[in-house]
């Protein structure tokens, strides 16, 4: 089930009240220490591989699934760095409101060649830590962690 389908199903059950979402994001670096960032379709900012957990899904499994879906990479090992709490109530174009909690992982072992899915992800690229493009909120958190 795609994240969009999952959120649509949640709307049918929950209605218009604000909800909590929990998800996972990964800091993925290559052998040169460059950070893998993605640019979502319709966005100018770059961010981490991230996604919302499906019902009952372990957070590391969420990251594993999102890496596979968004980048074609296989996660072998990751370590939890932080649990990020929301700084505000977010709202999307249709009026749905939510708080987003994100488990931030450092991916320590992975394999494959990064390929954008072409649906949600427009571009994937490794960037040197000192030369990062305009970043999303999670991308900014990655910059802090890498500093």
Coordinates of N, CA, C and O in Angstrom, one line a residue:
X1 N 0.9 -1.2 0.0 CA 0.0 0.0 0.0 C 0.9 1.2 0.0 O 1.8 1.3 0.8
X2 N 0.6 2.2 -0.9 CA 1.4 3.4 -0.9 C 1.1 4.3 0.2 O 0.0 4.2 0.9
X3 N 2.0 5.2 0.5 CA 1.7 6.2 1.6 C 0.5 7.0 1.3 O -0.3 7.2 2.2
X4 N 0.3 7.4 0.1 CA -0.9 8.2 -0.3 C -2.2 7.4 0.0 O -3.2 7.9 0.5
X5 N -2.2 6.1 -0.3 CA -3.4 5.2 -0.1 C -3.6 5.1 1.4 O -4.7 5.1 1.9
X6 N -2.5 4.9 2.2 CA -2.6 4.8 3.6 C -3.2 6.0 4.3 O -4.1 5.9 5.1
X7 N -2.7 7.2 3.9 CA -3.2 8.4 4.4 C -4.7 8.6 4.0 O -5.5 9.0 4.8
X8 N -5.1 8.3 2.8 CA -6.5 8.3 2.3 C -7.4 7.4 3.2 O -8.4 7.9 3.7
X9 N -6.9 6.2 3.5 CA -7.7 5.3 4.3 C -7.8 5.8 5.8 O -8.9 5.7 6.4
X10 N -6.7 6.5 6.3 CA -6.8 7.1 7.6 C -7.8 8.2 7.7 O -8.6 8.3 8.6
X11 N -7.9 9.0 6.6 CA -8.9 10.1 6.6 C -10.3 9.5 6.7 O -11.1 10.1 7.3
X12 N -10.6 8.4 6.0 CA -11.9 7.8 6.1 C -12.3 7.4 7.5 O -13.4 7.5 7.9
X13 N -11.3 7.0 8.3 CA -11.5 6.5 9.6 C -11.5 7.6 10.6 O -12.4 7.7 11.5
X14 N -10.6 8.5 10.5 CA -10.4 9.5 11.5 C -11.2 10.8 11.3 O -11.7 11.4 12.2
X15 N -11.4 11.2 10.1 CA -12.1 12.4 9.8 C -11.1 13.6 9.8 O -9.9 13.4 9.7
X16 N -11.6 14.8 10.0 CA -10.8 16.0 9.9 C -10.0 16.4 11.1 O -9.3 17.4 11.1
X17 N -10.1 15.6 12.2 CA -9.3 16.0 13.4 C -7.8 15.8 13.2 O -7.4 14.9 12.5
X18 N -7.0 16.6 13.9 CA -5.5 16.4 13.8 C -5.1 15.0 14.3 O -5.8 14.5 15.2
X19 N -4.1 14.5 13.7 CA -3.6 13.1 14.1 C -2.1 13.2 14.3 O -1.4 14.1 13.9
X20 N -1.6 12.2 14.9 CA -0.1 12.0 15.1 C 0.3 11.0 14.0 O -0.3 9.9 13.8
X21 N 1.4 11.3 13.3 CA 2.0 10.4 12.4 C 3.4 10.1 12.9 O 4.1 10.9 13.4
X22 N 3.8 8.8 12.8 CA 5.2 8.4 13.1 C 5.8 7.9 11.9 O 5.2 7.2 11.1
X23 N 7.1 8.2 11.7 CA 7.8 7.7 10.5 C 9.3 7.5 10.8 O 9.7 7.6 11.9
X24 N 10.0 7.3 9.7 CA 11.5 7.1 9.8 C 12.1 7.8 8.7 O 11.6 8.0 7.6
X25 N 13.4 8.3 9.0 CA 14.2 8.9 8.0 C 15.6 8.4 8.1 O 16.0 8.0 9.2
X26 N 16.4 8.4 7.0 CA 17.7 7.8 7.1 C 18.8 8.8 6.5 O 18.6 9.4 5.5
X27 N 19.9 8.9 7.3 CA 21.1 9.5 6.8 C 21.9 8.4 6.1 O 22.4 7.5 6.7
X28 N 22.0 8.6 4.8 CA 22.7 7.6 4.0 C 24.0 8.2 3.4 O 23.8 9.2 2.7
X29 N 25.1 7.7 3.7 CA 26.3 8.3 3.1 C 27.1 7.3 2.3 O 27.0 6.1 2.6
X30 N 27.8 7.7 1.3 CA 28.6 6.8 0.5 C 30.0 6.7 1.1 O 30.3 7.3 2.1
X31 N 30.9 6.0 0.4 CA 32.2 5.8 1.0 C 33.1 7.0 1.1 O 34.0 7.1 1.8
X32 N 32.7 8.1 0.4 CA 33.4 9.4 0.4 C 32.8 10.3 1.5 O 33.2 11.4 1.7
X33 N 31.7 9.8 2.2 CA 31.1 10.6 3.2 C 30.0 11.6 2.7 O 29.5 12.4 3.4
X34 N 29.7 11.5 1.4 CA 28.7 12.3 0.8 C 27.3 11.8 1.2 O 27.1 10.6 1.4
X35 N 26.4 12.8 1.4 CA 25.1 12.5 1.9 C 24.1 12.3 0.7 O 24.0 13.1 -0.2
X36 N 23.3 11.2 0.7 CA 22.3 11.0 -0.3 C 21.1 11.8 0.1 O 20.5 11.7 1.2
X37 N 20.7 12.7 -0.9 CA 19.5 13.5 -0.7 C 18.6 13.2 -1.9 O 19.0 12.8 -3.0
X38 N 17.3 13.4 -1.7 CA 16.3 13.3 -2.7 C 15.5 14.6 -2.9 O 15.3 15.3 -1.9
X39 N 15.0 14.8 -4.1 CA 14.1 15.9 -4.3 C 12.8 15.3 -4.8 O 12.7 14.5 -5.8
X40 N 11.7 15.6 -4.0 CA 10.4 15.0 -4.4 C 9.8 15.8 -5.6 O 10.2 16.9 -5.8
X41 N 9.0 15.1 -6.3 CA 8.3 15.7 -7.5 C 7.6 16.9 -6.9 O 6.9 16.9 -5.9
X42 N 7.7 18.1 -7.6 CA 7.0 19.3 -7.3 C 7.7 20.1 -6.2 O 7.2 21.2 -5.8
X43 N 8.8 19.7 -5.7 CA 9.6 20.4 -4.7 C 10.9 20.9 -5.2 O 11.5 20.3 -6.1
X44 N 11.3 22.0 -4.7 CA 12.7 22.6 -5.0 C 13.7 22.2 -3.9 O 14.9 22.4 -4.1
X45 N 13.2 21.8 -2.8 CA 14.1 21.5 -1.6 C 14.5 20.0 -1.6 O 13.7 19.1 -2.1
X46 N 15.6 19.7 -1.1 CA 16.2 18.3 -1.0 C 16.1 17.8 0.4 O 16.2 18.6 1.4
X47 N 15.8 16.5 0.6 CA 15.7 16.0 1.9 C 16.2 14.5 2.0 O 16.7 14.0 1.0
X48 N 15.9 13.9 3.1 CA 16.3 12.6 3.4 C 15.3 11.6 2.9 O 14.1 11.9 2.7
X49 N 15.7 10.3 2.7 CA 14.7 9.3 2.5 C 13.9 9.2 3.8 O 14.4 9.1 4.9
X50 N 12.6 9.3 3.6 CA 11.7 9.3 4.8 C 10.3 8.8 4.4 O 9.9 8.8 3.2
X51 N 9.5 8.4 5.4 CA 8.2 8.0 5.1 C 7.4 7.7 6.4 O 8.0 7.5 7.5
X52 N 6.1 7.6 6.3 CA 5.2 7.3 7.4 C 5.1 5.8 7.6 O 5.0 5.0 6.6
X53 N 5.1 5.4 8.9 CA 5.0 4.0 9.2 C 3.6 3.5 8.9 O 2.6 4.2 9.1
X54 N 3.5 2.3 8.4 CA 2.2 1.6 8.2 C 1.8 1.1 9.6 O 2.7 0.9 10.5
X55 N 0.6 0.8 9.8 CA 0.0 0.3 11.0 C 0.8 -0.9 11.6 O 0.9 -1.9 10.9
X56 N 1.4 -0.8 12.8 CA 2.1 -1.8 13.4 C 3.5 -2.1 12.9 O 4.2 -3.0 13.3
X57 N 4.0 -1.3 12.0 CA 5.3 -1.5 11.4 C 6.4 -0.9 12.3 O 6.3 0.2 12.7
X58 N 7.4 -1.7 12.5 CA 8.6 -1.2 13.2 C 9.3 -0.1 12.5 O 9.3 -0.1 11.2
X59 N 9.9 0.9 13.2 CA 10.5 2.0 12.6 C 11.6 1.7 11.6 O 11.7 2.3 10.5
X60 N 12.5 0.8 12.0 CA 13.6 0.4 11.1 C 13.0 -0.3 9.8 O 13.5 -0.1 8.7
X61 N 11.9 -1.0 10.0 CA 11.3 -1.6 8.8 C 10.7 -0.5 7.9 O 10.7 -0.7 6.7
X62 N 10.1 0.5 8.5 CA 9.6 1.7 7.7 C 10.8 2.2 6.8 O 10.6 2.4 5.6
X63 N 11.9 2.4 7.5 CA 13.1 3.0 6.7 C 13.5 2.0 5.6 O 13.7 2.4 4.5
X64 N 13.5 0.7 5.9 CA 13.9 -0.3 4.9 C 12.9 -0.3 3.7 O 13.4 -0.3 2.6
X65 N 11.6 -0.2 4.0 CA 10.6 -0.2 2.9 C 10.8 1.1 2.1 O 10.7 1.1 0.9
X66 N 10.9 2.3 2.8 CA 11.0 3.5 2.1 C 12.3 3.6 1.2 O 12.2 4.1 0.1
X67 N 13.4 3.1 1.7 CA 14.6 3.0 0.9 C 14.4 2.2 -0.4 O 14.8 2.6 -1.4
X68 N 13.8 1.1 -0.2 CA 13.5 0.2 -1.4 C 12.6 0.9 -2.3 O 12.8 0.9 -3.5
X69 N 11.5 1.5 -1.8 CA 10.5 2.1 -2.7 C 11.0 3.3 -3.4 O 10.7 3.5 -4.6
X70 N 11.6 4.2 -2.6 CA 12.0 5.5 -3.2 C 13.4 5.6 -3.9 O 13.6 6.4 -4.8
X71 N 14.3 4.6 -3.5 CA 15.7 4.7 -4.0 C 16.2 3.4 -4.6 O 17.3 3.5 -5.2
X72 N 15.5 2.3 -4.5 CA 15.9 1.0 -4.9 C 17.1 0.5 -4.1 O 17.8 -0.5 -4.5
X73 N 17.4 1.1 -3.0 CA 18.5 0.7 -2.2 C 18.0 -0.4 -1.1 O 16.9 -0.3 -0.7
X74 N 18.9 -1.3 -0.7 CA 18.6 -2.2 0.3 C 19.3 -1.9 1.6 O 20.5 -1.7 1.6
X75 N 18.5 -1.7 2.7 CA 19.1 -1.5 4.0 C 19.5 -2.8 4.6 O 18.7 -3.7 4.7
X76 N 20.7 -2.8 5.1 CA 21.3 -3.9 5.8 C 21.4 -3.7 7.3 O 21.2 -4.5 8.2
X77 N 21.8 -2.4 7.7 CA 22.0 -2.1 9.1 C 21.8 -0.6 9.3 O 22.3 0.2 8.5
X78 N 21.2 -0.2 10.4 CA 21.0 1.2 10.7 C 21.0 1.4 12.3 O 20.7 0.4 13.0
X79 N 21.4 2.5 12.7 CA 21.4 2.8 14.1 C 20.5 4.1 14.4 O 20.6 5.0 13.6
X80 N 19.7 4.0 15.4 CA 18.8 5.1 15.8 C 19.6 6.2 16.4 O 20.4 6.0 17.3
X81 N 19.5 7.4 15.8 CA 20.2 8.6 16.3 C 19.3 9.4 17.2 O 19.8 9.9 18.2
X82 N 18.1 9.6 16.8 CA 17.2 10.5 17.6 C 15.8 10.3 17.2 O 15.5 9.7 16.2
X83 N 14.9 10.7 18.1 CA 13.5 10.7 17.8 C 13.0 12.1 17.8 O 13.1 12.8 18.8
X84 N 12.7 12.6 16.6 CA 12.4 14.0 16.4 C 10.9 14.3 16.7 O 10.1 13.6 16.1
X85 N 10.7 15.3 17.5 CA 9.3 15.7 17.8 C 8.9 16.8 16.9 O 9.8 17.6 16.5
X86 N 7.6 17.0 16.7 CA 7.2 18.1 15.8 C 7.4 19.4 16.5 O 7.2 19.5 17.7
X87 N 7.7 20.4 15.7 CA 7.8 21.8 16.2 C 6.5 22.6 16.0 O 6.3 23.7 16.5
X88 N 5.6 22.0 15.2 CA 4.3 22.6 15.0 C 3.3 21.6 14.4 O 3.6 20.6 14.0
X89 N 2.0 22.1 14.4 CA 1.0 21.3 13.7 C 1.1 21.6 12.2 O 1.2 22.8 11.8
X90 N 1.2 20.6 11.4 CA 1.3 20.8 9.9 C -0.1 20.6 9.3 O -0.9 20.0 9.8
X91 N -0.2 21.2 8.1 CA -1.4 21.1 7.4 C -1.1 21.0 5.9 O -0.2 21.6 5.4
X92 N -1.8 20.1 5.2 CA -1.6 19.9 3.8 C -2.7 20.6 3.0 O -3.7 21.1 3.6
X93 N -2.6 20.6 1.7 CA -3.5 21.4 0.9 C -5.0 21.1 1.1 O -5.8 22.0 1.0
X94 N -5.3 19.9 1.4 CA -6.7 19.5 1.5 C -7.3 19.9 2.9 O -8.5 19.6 3.2
X95 N -6.5 20.5 3.8 CA -6.9 20.9 5.1 C -6.6 19.9 6.2 O -6.8 20.2 7.4
X96 N -6.1 18.7 5.9 CA -5.8 17.7 6.9 C -4.6 18.3 7.8 O -3.7 18.9 7.2
X97 N -4.7 18.0 9.1 CA -3.7 18.5 10.0 C -3.1 17.4 10.8 O -3.8 16.4 11.1
X98 N -1.8 17.5 11.0 CA -1.1 16.4 11.7 C 0.2 16.9 12.4 O 0.7 17.9 12.1
X99 N 0.6 16.1 13.4 CA 1.9 16.2 14.1 C 2.7 15.0 13.5 O 2.3 13.9 13.5
X100 N 4.0 15.3 13.2 CA 4.8 14.3 12.6 C 6.0 14.0 13.5 O 6.8 14.9 13.8
X101 N 6.1 12.8 14.0 CA 7.3 12.3 14.8 C 8.1 11.4 13.9 O 7.6 10.5 13.3
X102 N 9.4 11.7 13.9 CA 10.3 10.9 13.0 C 11.5 10.3 13.7 O 12.2 11.0 14.4
X103 N 11.7 9.0 13.5 CA 12.9 8.3 14.0 C 14.0 8.6 13.0 O 13.9 8.2 11.8
X104 N 15.1 9.2 13.4 CA 16.2 9.5 12.6 C 17.3 8.4 12.7 O 17.8 8.2 13.8
X105 N 17.6 7.7 11.6 CA 18.6 6.7 11.7 C 19.8 7.1 10.8 O 19.7 7.7 9.8
X106 N 21.0 6.6 11.3 CA 22.1 6.6 10.4 C 22.2 5.2 9.8 O 22.3 4.2 10.5
X107 N 22.2 5.2 8.5 CA 22.3 3.9 7.8 C 23.8 3.6 7.7 O 24.6 4.3 7.1
X108 N 24.1 2.4 8.3 CA 25.6 2.0 8.4 C 25.9 1.0 7.4 O 27.1 0.9 7.1
X109 N 25.0 0.3 6.8 CA 25.2 -0.7 5.8 C 24.1 -0.7 4.8 O 22.9 -0.9 5.2
X110 N 24.4 -0.6 3.5 CA 23.4 -0.6 2.5 C 24.0 -1.1 1.2 O 25.2 -1.1 1.1
X111 N 23.2 -1.5 0.3 CA 23.7 -1.9 -1.0 C 22.7 -1.5 -2.1 O 21.6 -1.1 -1.9
X112 N 23.3 -1.5 -3.4 CA 22.5 -1.1 -4.5 C 23.0 0.2 -5.1 O 23.9 0.9 -4.6
X113 N 22.3 0.6 -6.2 CA 22.6 1.9 -6.9 C 21.3 2.7 -6.7 O 20.3 2.2 -7.1
X114 N 21.5 3.9 -6.2 CA 20.3 4.8 -6.0 C 19.6 5.1 -7.3 O 20.2 5.7 -8.2
X115 N 18.3 4.8 -7.4 CA 17.5 5.2 -8.6 C 16.2 5.8 -8.1 O 15.5 5.1 -7.3
X116 N 15.8 7.0 -8.5 CA 14.5 7.5 -8.1 C 13.4 6.7 -8.6 O 13.4 6.2 -9.7
X117 N 12.3 6.7 -7.8 CA 11.1 5.9 -8.3 C 10.4 6.5 -9.4 O 9.6 5.8 -10.1
X118 N 10.6 7.8 -9.7 CA 9.9 8.4 -10.8 C 8.5 8.8 -10.5 O 7.8 9.4 -11.4
X119 N 8.0 8.4 -9.4 CA 6.6 8.7 -9.0 C 6.6 9.8 -8.0 O 6.1 10.9 -8.2
X120 N 7.2 9.5 -6.8 CA 7.3 10.5 -5.7 C 8.6 11.2 -5.8 O 8.7 12.4 -5.4
X121 N 9.7 10.6 -6.3 CA 11.0 11.1 -6.2 C 11.5 11.5 -7.6 O 11.5 10.7 -8.5
X122 N 11.8 12.8 -7.8 CA 12.3 13.3 -9.1 C 13.8 13.1 -9.3 O 14.2 12.7 -10.4
X123 N 14.6 13.3 -8.2 CA 16.0 13.2 -8.3 C 16.6 12.6 -7.0 O 16.1 12.8 -5.9
X124 N 17.7 11.9 -7.2 CA 18.5 11.4 -6.1 C 20.0 11.7 -6.4 O 20.4 11.6 -7.5
X125 N 20.7 12.2 -5.4 CA 22.1 12.6 -5.6 C 22.9 12.6 -4.3 O 22.3 13.0 -3.3
X126 N 24.1 12.2 -4.4 CA 25.0 12.4 -3.2 C 25.7 13.8 -3.3 O 26.1 14.2 -4.3
X127 N 25.7 14.4 -2.1 CA 26.3 15.7 -2.0 C 27.3 15.8 -0.9 O 27.2 15.2 0.2
X128 N 28.4 16.5 -1.1 CA 29.4 16.7 -0.1 C 28.8 17.5 1.1 O 27.9 18.4 0.8
X129 N 29.1 17.2 2.3 CA 28.5 17.9 3.5 C 28.7 19.4 3.4 O 27.8 20.1 3.9
X130 N 29.7 19.9 2.8 CA 30.0 21.3 2.8 C 29.3 22.0 1.6 O 29.4 23.2 1.4
X131 N 28.6 21.2 0.7 CA 28.0 21.8 -0.5 C 26.6 21.2 -0.7 O 26.3 20.6 -1.7
X132 N 25.7 21.5 0.3 CA 24.3 21.0 0.2 C 23.4 22.0 -0.5 O 23.6 23.2 -0.3
X133 N 22.4 21.4 -1.2 CA 21.4 22.3 -1.9 C 20.4 22.8 -0.8 O 20.5 22.5 0.3
X134 N 19.4 23.6 -1.3 CA 18.3 24.0 -0.4 C 17.7 22.8 0.2 O 17.3 21.9 -0.5
X135 N 17.5 22.8 1.6 CA 17.0 21.6 2.3 C 15.7 21.7 2.9 O 15.2 22.8 3.3
X136 N 15.0 20.6 3.1 CA 13.8 20.5 3.8 C 14.1 20.5 5.3 O 15.3 20.5 5.7
X137 N 13.1 20.5 6.2 CA 13.4 20.5 7.6 C 14.2 19.3 8.0 O 15.2 19.5 8.8
X138 N 13.9 18.1 7.5 CA 14.8 17.0 7.9 C 16.2 17.1 7.3 O 17.1 16.6 7.8
X139 N 16.2 17.7 6.1 CA 17.6 17.9 5.5 C 18.4 18.8 6.4 O 19.6 18.6 6.6
X140 N 17.8 19.8 7.0 CA 18.5 20.7 7.9 C 19.0 20.0 9.1 O 20.1 20.2 9.6
X141 N 18.1 19.1 9.6 CA 18.5 18.3 10.8 C 19.7 17.4 10.4 O 20.6 17.2 11.2
X142 N 19.8 16.9 9.2 CA 20.9 16.1 8.8 C 22.2 16.9 8.8 O 23.2 16.5 9.2
X143 N 22.1 18.2 8.3 CA 23.2 19.1 8.3 C 23.7 19.3 9.7 O 24.9 19.2 10.0
X144 N 22.8 19.4 10.7 CA 23.2 19.6 12.1 C 24.0 18.3 12.6 O 25.0 18.4 13.3
X145 N 23.4 17.2 12.3 CA 24.0 15.9 12.8 C 25.4 15.7 12.2 O 26.3 15.2 12.8
X146 N 25.6 16.1 10.9 CA 26.8 15.9 10.2 C 27.9 16.9 10.6 O 29.1 16.7 10.3
X147 N 27.5 18.0 11.2 CA 28.4 19.1 11.5 C 29.4 18.7 12.6 O 29.2 17.9 13.4

